[in-house]
Tab-separated table of C-alpha atoms in Angstrom:
chain	number	residue	atom	x	y	z
N	268	MET	CA	92.269	-120.455	22.556
N	269	PHE	CA	90.632	-121.047	25.633
N	270	GLY	CA	93.402	-123.637	26.327
N	271	PHE	CA	92.303	-126.517	23.626
N	272	ALA	CA	94.380	-127.594	21.172
N	273	LEU	CA	91.761	-129.057	18.678
N	274	THR	CA	93.028	-128.331	15.163
N	275	LYS	CA	89.318	-127.394	13.961
N	276	PRO	CA	86.732	-125.795	16.874
N	277	ASP	CA	83.247	-126.634	16.104
N	278	LYS	CA	81.684	-124.286	18.286
N	279	LYS	CA	81.151	-120.564	18.279
N	280	ILE	CA	80.732	-117.985	21.441
N	281	HIS	CA	80.459	-113.974	21.555
N	282	ILE	CA	80.423	-112.826	24.397
N	283	ASN	CA	79.555	-108.965	25.783
N	284	MET	CA	81.708	-108.357	28.935
N	285	ALA	CA	82.878	-105.411	31.773
N	286	LEU	CA	86.475	-104.720	32.219
N	287	ALA	CA	86.964	-107.508	34.173
N	288	PRO	CA	86.404	-110.072	33.087
N	289	MET	CA	87.856	-108.814	29.569
N	290	LEU	CA	91.383	-108.325	31.551
N	291	TYR	CA	90.657	-111.828	32.895
N	292	VAL	CA	90.239	-113.142	29.238
N	293	ARG	CA	93.024	-111.128	28.618
N	294	ARG	CA	95.749	-111.994	31.029
N	295	LEU	CA	94.744	-115.848	31.453
N	296	TYR	CA	93.973	-116.533	27.443
N	297	PRO	CA	96.980	-114.057	25.500
N	298	MET	CA	95.525	-115.713	22.154
N	299	ALA	CA	92.113	-114.157	22.264
N	300	ARG	CA	93.287	-110.236	22.803
N	301	PRO	CA	93.128	-109.917	18.852
N	302	PHE	CA	89.252	-110.822	19.115
N	303	ILE	CA	88.615	-108.690	22.065
N	304	LYS	CA	86.852	-105.811	20.671
N	305	GLU	CA	84.977	-102.637	22.045
N	306	ALA	CA	81.400	-102.887	22.336
N	307	GLY	CA	79.496	-100.160	20.908
N	308	GLU	CA	78.488	-99.438	25.079
N	309	ALA	CA	80.702	-97.549	26.986
N	310	GLY	CA	83.070	-99.769	29.136
N	311	ARG	CA	82.085	-103.025	27.664
N	312	TYR	CA	83.940	-105.308	25.380
N	313	GLU	CA	83.061	-108.137	23.493
N	314	ILE	CA	84.642	-111.327	21.700
N	315	GLN	CA	83.575	-113.825	19.023
N	316	VAL	CA	85.985	-116.468	18.037
N	317	PRO	CA	85.683	-120.605	17.190
N	318	VAL	CA	86.000	-122.759	20.217
N	319	GLY	CA	86.321	-126.505	20.893
N	320	SER	CA	84.701	-126.399	23.988
N	321	TYR	CA	82.617	-124.478	25.629
N	322	LEU	CA	83.793	-125.294	29.162
N	323	VAL	CA	86.374	-122.949	29.701
N	324	PRO	CA	84.011	-119.721	28.078
N	325	ALA	CA	81.359	-121.105	30.427
N	326	GLY	CA	83.710	-120.667	33.250
N	327	LEU	CA	83.312	-116.944	33.112
N	328	PHE	CA	80.116	-116.617	33.311
N	329	ARG	CA	80.181	-118.409	37.230
N	330	LEU	CA	83.485	-116.069	37.839
N	331	PHE	CA	81.786	-112.823	36.787
N	332	PRO	CA	77.439	-113.280	36.585
N	333	HIS	CA	76.512	-110.163	36.539
N	334	GLN	CA	79.256	-108.447	34.579
N	335	ILE	CA	79.158	-111.125	31.465
N	336	LYS	CA	76.726	-112.574	28.850
N	337	ALA	CA	75.856	-114.726	26.185
N	338	LEU	CA	75.108	-113.274	22.614
N	339	GLY	CA	74.733	-114.921	19.169
N	340	ASP	CA	75.170	-118.843	19.084
N	341	PRO	CA	72.341	-120.550	20.588
N	342	GLY	CA	74.260	-124.024	21.403
N	343	PHE	CA	76.221	-122.077	23.746
N	344	SER	CA	72.620	-120.337	25.728
N	345	ARG	CA	71.702	-123.333	25.930
N	346	TYR	CA	75.303	-124.845	27.390
N	347	LEU	CA	74.763	-122.349	30.376
N	348	LYS	CA	71.304	-122.486	31.170
N	349	ARG	CA	72.082	-126.470	31.575
N	350	ASP	CA	75.418	-125.562	33.829
N	351	GLN	CA	73.828	-123.465	35.524
N	352	SER	CA	71.337	-125.579	36.226
N	353	GLN	CA	73.410	-127.941	37.711
N	354	ARG	CA	74.937	-125.662	39.815
N	355	ASN	CA	71.587	-124.200	41.504
N	356	ASP	CA	70.940	-128.149	41.948
N	357	GLY	CA	73.931	-128.810	43.844
N	358	VAL	CA	75.554	-131.255	41.269
């Protein structure tokens, strides 16, 4: 989905995003298109997919910090918190 050729992705992400990050995902990751759905609120979209790594989806939060939010999976939420903490510490 996000550039990793794994036969059995073992992680899941569920993301709610605005139009700009959705268009970015559709353009750079065309395999994600069938999984992008309109969310309940106007101008918002959701994607819920298995992934092999949180690295690429976490990068979306760096590119679009106020236009995207994680839903559901606690593992992905923990990963995002660690990533944010490392960036704040200058690592």
